[in-house]
Short mmCIF file of C-alpha atoms and ligand atoms in Angstrom, two decimals:
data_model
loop_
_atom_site.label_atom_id
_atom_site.label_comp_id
_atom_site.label_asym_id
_atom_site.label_seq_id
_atom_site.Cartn_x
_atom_site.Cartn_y
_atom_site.Cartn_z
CA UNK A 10 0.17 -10.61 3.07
CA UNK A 11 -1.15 -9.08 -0.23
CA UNK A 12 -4.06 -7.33 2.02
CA UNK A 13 -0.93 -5.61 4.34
CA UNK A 14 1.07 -4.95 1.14
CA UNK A 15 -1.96 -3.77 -0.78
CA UNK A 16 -2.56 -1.23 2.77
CA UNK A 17 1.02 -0.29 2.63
CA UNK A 18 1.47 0.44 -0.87
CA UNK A 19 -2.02 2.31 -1.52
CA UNK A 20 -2.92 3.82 1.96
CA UNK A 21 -6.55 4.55 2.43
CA UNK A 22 -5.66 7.73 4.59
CA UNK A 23 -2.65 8.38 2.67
CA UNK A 24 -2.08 11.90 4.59
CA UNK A 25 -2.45 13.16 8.29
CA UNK A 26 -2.26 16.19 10.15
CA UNK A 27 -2.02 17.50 13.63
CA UNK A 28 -1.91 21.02 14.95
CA UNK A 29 1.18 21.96 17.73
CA UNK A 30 -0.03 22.89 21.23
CA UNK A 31 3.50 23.75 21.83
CA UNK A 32 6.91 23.89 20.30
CA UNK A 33 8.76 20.54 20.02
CA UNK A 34 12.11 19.19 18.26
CA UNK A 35 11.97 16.12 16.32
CA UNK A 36 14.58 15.13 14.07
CA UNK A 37 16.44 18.47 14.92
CA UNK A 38 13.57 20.30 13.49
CA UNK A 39 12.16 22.78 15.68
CA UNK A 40 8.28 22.98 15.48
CA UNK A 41 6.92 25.93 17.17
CA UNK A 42 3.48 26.05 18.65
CA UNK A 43 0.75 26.89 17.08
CA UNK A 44 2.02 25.32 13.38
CA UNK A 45 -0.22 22.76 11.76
CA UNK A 46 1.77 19.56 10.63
CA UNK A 47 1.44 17.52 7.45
CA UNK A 48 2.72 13.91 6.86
CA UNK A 49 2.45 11.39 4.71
CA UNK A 50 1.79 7.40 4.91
CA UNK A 51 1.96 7.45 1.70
CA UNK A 52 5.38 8.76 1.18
CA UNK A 53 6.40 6.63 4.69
CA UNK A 54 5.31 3.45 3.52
CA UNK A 55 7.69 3.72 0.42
CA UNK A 56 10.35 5.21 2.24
CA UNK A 57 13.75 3.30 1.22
CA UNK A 58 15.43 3.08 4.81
CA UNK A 59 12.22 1.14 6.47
CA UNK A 60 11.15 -0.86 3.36
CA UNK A 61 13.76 -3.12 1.43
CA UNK A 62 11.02 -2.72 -1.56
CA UNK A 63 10.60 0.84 -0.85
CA UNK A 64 8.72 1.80 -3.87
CA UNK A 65 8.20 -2.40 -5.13
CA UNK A 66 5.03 -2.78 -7.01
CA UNK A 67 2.53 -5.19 -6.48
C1 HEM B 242 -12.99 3.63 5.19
C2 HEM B 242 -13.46 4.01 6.38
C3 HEM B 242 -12.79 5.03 7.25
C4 HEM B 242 -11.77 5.86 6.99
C5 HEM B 242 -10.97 6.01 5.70
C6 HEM B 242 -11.54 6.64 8.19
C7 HEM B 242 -10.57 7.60 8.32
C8 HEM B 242 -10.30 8.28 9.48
C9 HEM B 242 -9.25 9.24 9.64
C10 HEM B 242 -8.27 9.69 8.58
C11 HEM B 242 -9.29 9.68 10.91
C12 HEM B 242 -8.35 10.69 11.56
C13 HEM B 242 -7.17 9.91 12.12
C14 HEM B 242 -6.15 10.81 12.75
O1 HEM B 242 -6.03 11.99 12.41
O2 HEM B 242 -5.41 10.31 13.62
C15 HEM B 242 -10.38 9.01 11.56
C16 HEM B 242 -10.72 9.18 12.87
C17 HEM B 242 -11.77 8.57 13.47
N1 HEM B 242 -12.61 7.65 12.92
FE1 HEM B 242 -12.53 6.95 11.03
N2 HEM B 242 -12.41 6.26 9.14
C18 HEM B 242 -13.20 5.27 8.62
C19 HEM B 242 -14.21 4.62 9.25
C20 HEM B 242 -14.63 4.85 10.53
C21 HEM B 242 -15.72 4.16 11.18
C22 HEM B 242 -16.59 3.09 10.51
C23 HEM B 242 -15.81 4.66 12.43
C24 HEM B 242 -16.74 4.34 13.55
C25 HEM B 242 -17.61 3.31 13.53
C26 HEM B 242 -14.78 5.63 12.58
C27 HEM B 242 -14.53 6.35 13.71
C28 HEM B 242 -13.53 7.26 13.87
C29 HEM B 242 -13.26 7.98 15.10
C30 HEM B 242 -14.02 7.85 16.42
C31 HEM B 242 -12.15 8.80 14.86
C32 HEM B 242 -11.46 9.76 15.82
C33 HEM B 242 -10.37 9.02 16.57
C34 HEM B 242 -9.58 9.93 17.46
O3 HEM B 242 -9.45 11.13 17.20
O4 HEM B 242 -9.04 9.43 18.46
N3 HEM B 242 -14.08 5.73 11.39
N4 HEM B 242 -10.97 8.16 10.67
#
């Protein structure tokens, strides 16, 4: 458990990318083709509607 929080909390790769081979709709956001896009674990593994600790330290 403190391993997975400790992973959760403090991602290794704490940011991804992938680049659009066409254009797609996700979350009614329309991603055209072509567009590189950014996320972050980081950010997703704190988020408040998945995690009832969101941003809980350790
Ligand atoms: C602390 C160690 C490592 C870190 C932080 C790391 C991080 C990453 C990251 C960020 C990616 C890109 C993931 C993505 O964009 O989806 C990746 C891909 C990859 N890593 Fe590592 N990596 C580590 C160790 C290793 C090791 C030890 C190996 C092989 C023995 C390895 C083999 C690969 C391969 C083959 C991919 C490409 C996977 C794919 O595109 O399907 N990685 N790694």
């Amino acid at each position: 458990m403190i391993i997975d929080k400790t992973m959760r909390l403090y991602p290794t790769v704490w940011q991804l990318m992938r680049h659009t081979i066409q254009d797609d709709v996700i979350n009614d956001y329309h991603i055209p083709a072509g567009y590189t896009v950014f996320w972050s674990n980081y950010m997703l593994h704190r988020h408040p509607a998945i995690w009832e600790d969101g941003d809980g330290a350790l």
